[in-house]
PDB file of C-alpha atoms in Angstrom:
ATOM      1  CA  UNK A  18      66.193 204.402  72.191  1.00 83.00           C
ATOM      2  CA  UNK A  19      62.750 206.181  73.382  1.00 90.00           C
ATOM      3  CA  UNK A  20      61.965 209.526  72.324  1.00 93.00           C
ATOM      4  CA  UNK A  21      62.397 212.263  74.666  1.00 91.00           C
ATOM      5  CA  UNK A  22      65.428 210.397  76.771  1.00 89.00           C
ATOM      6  CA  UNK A  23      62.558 207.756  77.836  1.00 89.00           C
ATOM      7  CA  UNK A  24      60.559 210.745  79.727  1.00 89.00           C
ATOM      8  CA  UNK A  25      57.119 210.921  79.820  1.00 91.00           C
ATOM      9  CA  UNK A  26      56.097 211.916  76.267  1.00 94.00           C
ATOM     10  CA  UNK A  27      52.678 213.405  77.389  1.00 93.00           C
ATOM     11  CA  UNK A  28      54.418 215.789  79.862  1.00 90.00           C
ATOM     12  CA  UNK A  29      57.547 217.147  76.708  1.00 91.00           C
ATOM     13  CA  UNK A  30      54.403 217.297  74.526  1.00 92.00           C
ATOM     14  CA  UNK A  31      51.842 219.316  76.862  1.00 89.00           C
ATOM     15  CA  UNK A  32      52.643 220.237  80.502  1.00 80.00           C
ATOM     16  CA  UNK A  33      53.583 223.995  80.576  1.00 73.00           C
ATOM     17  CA  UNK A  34      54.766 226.334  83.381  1.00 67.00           C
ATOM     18  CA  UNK A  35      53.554 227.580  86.028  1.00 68.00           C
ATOM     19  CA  UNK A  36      52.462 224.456  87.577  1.00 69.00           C
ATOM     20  CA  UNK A  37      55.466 221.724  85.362  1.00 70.00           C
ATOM     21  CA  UNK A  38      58.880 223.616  85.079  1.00 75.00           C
ATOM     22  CA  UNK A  39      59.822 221.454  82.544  1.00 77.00           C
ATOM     23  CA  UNK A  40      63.034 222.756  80.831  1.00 79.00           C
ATOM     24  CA  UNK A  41      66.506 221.331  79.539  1.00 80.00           C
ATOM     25  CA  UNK A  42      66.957 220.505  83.170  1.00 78.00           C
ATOM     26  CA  UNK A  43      64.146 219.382  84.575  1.00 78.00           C
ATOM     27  CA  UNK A  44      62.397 217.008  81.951  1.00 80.00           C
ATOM     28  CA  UNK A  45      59.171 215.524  84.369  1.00 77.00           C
ATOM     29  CA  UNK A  46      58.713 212.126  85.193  1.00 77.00           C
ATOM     30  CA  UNK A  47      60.325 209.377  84.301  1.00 78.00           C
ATOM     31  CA  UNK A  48      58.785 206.763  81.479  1.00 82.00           C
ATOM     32  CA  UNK A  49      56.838 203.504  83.181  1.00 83.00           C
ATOM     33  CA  UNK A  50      57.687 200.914  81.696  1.00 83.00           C
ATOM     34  CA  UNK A  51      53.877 199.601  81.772  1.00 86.00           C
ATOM     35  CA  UNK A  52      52.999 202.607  79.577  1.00 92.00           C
ATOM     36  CA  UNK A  53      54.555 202.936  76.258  1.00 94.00           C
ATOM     37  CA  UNK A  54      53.558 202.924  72.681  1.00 97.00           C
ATOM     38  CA  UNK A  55      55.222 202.736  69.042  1.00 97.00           C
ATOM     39  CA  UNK A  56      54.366 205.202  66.569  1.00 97.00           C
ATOM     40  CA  UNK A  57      55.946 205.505  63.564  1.00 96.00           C
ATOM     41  CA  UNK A  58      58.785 202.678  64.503  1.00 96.00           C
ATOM     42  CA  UNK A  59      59.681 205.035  67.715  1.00 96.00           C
ATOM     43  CA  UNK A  60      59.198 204.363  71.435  1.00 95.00           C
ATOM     44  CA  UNK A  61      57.100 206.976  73.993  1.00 96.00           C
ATOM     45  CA  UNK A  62      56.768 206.474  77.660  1.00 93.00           C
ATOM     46  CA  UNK A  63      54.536 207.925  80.032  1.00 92.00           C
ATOM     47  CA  UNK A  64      54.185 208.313  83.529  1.00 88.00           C
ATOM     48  CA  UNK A  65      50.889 206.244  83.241  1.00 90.00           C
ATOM     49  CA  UNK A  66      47.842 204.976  81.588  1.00 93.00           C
ATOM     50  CA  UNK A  67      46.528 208.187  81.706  1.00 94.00           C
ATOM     51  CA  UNK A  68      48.827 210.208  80.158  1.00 93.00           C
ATOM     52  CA  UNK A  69      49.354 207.656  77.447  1.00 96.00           C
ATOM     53  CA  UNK A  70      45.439 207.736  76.504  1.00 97.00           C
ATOM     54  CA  UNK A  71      45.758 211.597  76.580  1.00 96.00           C
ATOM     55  CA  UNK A  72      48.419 211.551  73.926  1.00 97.00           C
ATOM     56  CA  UNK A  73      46.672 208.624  71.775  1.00 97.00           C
ATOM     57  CA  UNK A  74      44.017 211.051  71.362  1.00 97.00           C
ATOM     58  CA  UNK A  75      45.722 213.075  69.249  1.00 97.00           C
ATOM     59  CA  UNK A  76      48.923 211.851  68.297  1.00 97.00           C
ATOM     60  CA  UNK A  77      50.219 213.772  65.319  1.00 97.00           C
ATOM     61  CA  UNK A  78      49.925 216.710  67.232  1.00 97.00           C
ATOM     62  CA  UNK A  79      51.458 215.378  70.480  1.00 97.00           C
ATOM     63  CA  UNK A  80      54.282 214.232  68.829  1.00 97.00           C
ATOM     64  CA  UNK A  81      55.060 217.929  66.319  1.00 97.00           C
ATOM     65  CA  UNK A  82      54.698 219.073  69.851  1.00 95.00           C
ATOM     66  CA  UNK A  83      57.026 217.035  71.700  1.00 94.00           C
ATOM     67  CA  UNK A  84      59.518 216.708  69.121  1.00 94.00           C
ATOM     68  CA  UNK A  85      59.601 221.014  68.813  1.00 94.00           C
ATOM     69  CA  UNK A  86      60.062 221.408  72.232  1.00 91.00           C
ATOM     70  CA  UNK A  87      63.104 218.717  72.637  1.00 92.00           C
ATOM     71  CA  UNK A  88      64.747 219.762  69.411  1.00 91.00           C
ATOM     72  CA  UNK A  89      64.278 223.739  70.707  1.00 91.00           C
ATOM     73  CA  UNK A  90      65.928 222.142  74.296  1.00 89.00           C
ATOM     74  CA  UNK A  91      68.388 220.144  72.801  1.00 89.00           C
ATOM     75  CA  UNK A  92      69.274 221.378  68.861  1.00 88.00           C
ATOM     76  CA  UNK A  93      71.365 219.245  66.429  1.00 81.00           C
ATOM     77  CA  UNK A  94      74.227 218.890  66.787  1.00 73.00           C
ATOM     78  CA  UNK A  95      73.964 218.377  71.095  1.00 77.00           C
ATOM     79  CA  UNK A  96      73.734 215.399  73.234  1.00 72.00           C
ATOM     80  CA  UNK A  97      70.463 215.258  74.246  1.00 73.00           C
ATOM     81  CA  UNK A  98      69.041 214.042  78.011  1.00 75.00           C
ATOM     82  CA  UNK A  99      68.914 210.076  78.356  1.00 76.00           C
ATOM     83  CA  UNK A 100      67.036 209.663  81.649  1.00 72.00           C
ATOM     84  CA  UNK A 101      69.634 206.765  83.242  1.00 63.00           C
ATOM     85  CA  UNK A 102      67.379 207.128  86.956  1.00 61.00           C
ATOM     86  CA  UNK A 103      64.852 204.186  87.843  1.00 52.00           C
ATOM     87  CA  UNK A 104      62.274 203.804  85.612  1.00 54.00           C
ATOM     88  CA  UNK A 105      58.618 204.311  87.221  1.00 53.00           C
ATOM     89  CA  UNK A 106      57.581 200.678  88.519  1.00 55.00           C
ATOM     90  CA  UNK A 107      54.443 201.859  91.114  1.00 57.00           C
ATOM     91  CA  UNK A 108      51.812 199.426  90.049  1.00 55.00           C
ATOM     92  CA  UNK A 109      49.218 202.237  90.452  1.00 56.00           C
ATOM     93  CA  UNK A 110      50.317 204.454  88.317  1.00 51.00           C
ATOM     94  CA  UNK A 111      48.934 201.789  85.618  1.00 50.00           C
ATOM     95  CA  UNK A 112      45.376 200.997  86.964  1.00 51.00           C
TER      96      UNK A 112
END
């Protein structure tokens, strides 16, 4: 299974309020299935290119991040999110 419920793992890791809301309910953009990587034997998605190359820059820290944030959201012992909605398939999201 992806990390994060297959959301983007840029946006758990780094997008904060005001301007991304992102809580429990209302976990950003969907994973594109264009934009993914493996690290450490696990699966990230991102929205795009872009956000993928933003969280390859420092990935350690992107994932501590991420993986705070969705454990503080979701603590053991609770189902966490699986996003089940249409991945992100616009071709332009991956020039």
């Amino acid at each position: 299974l992806p990390q994060y419920g297959g959301f983007c793992a840029y946006g758990i890791a780094n997008e904060f309020c005001p301007r991304y809301p992102w809580s429990s309910s209302c976990l950003g953009p969907s994973g594109n299935w264009g934009a993914w990587t493996i690290v450490n034997e696990k699966l990230y998605f991102f929205l795009d290119v872009g956000a993928k190359a933003n969280f390859l820059e420092d990935t350690n820290s992107f994932i501590a991040d991420g993986d705070k944030r969705w454990n503080y959201w979701f603590p053991y012992g609770t189902t966490p999110l699986l996003n089940t909605k249409c991945y992100e398939t616009d071709p332009t999201y991956l020039e």
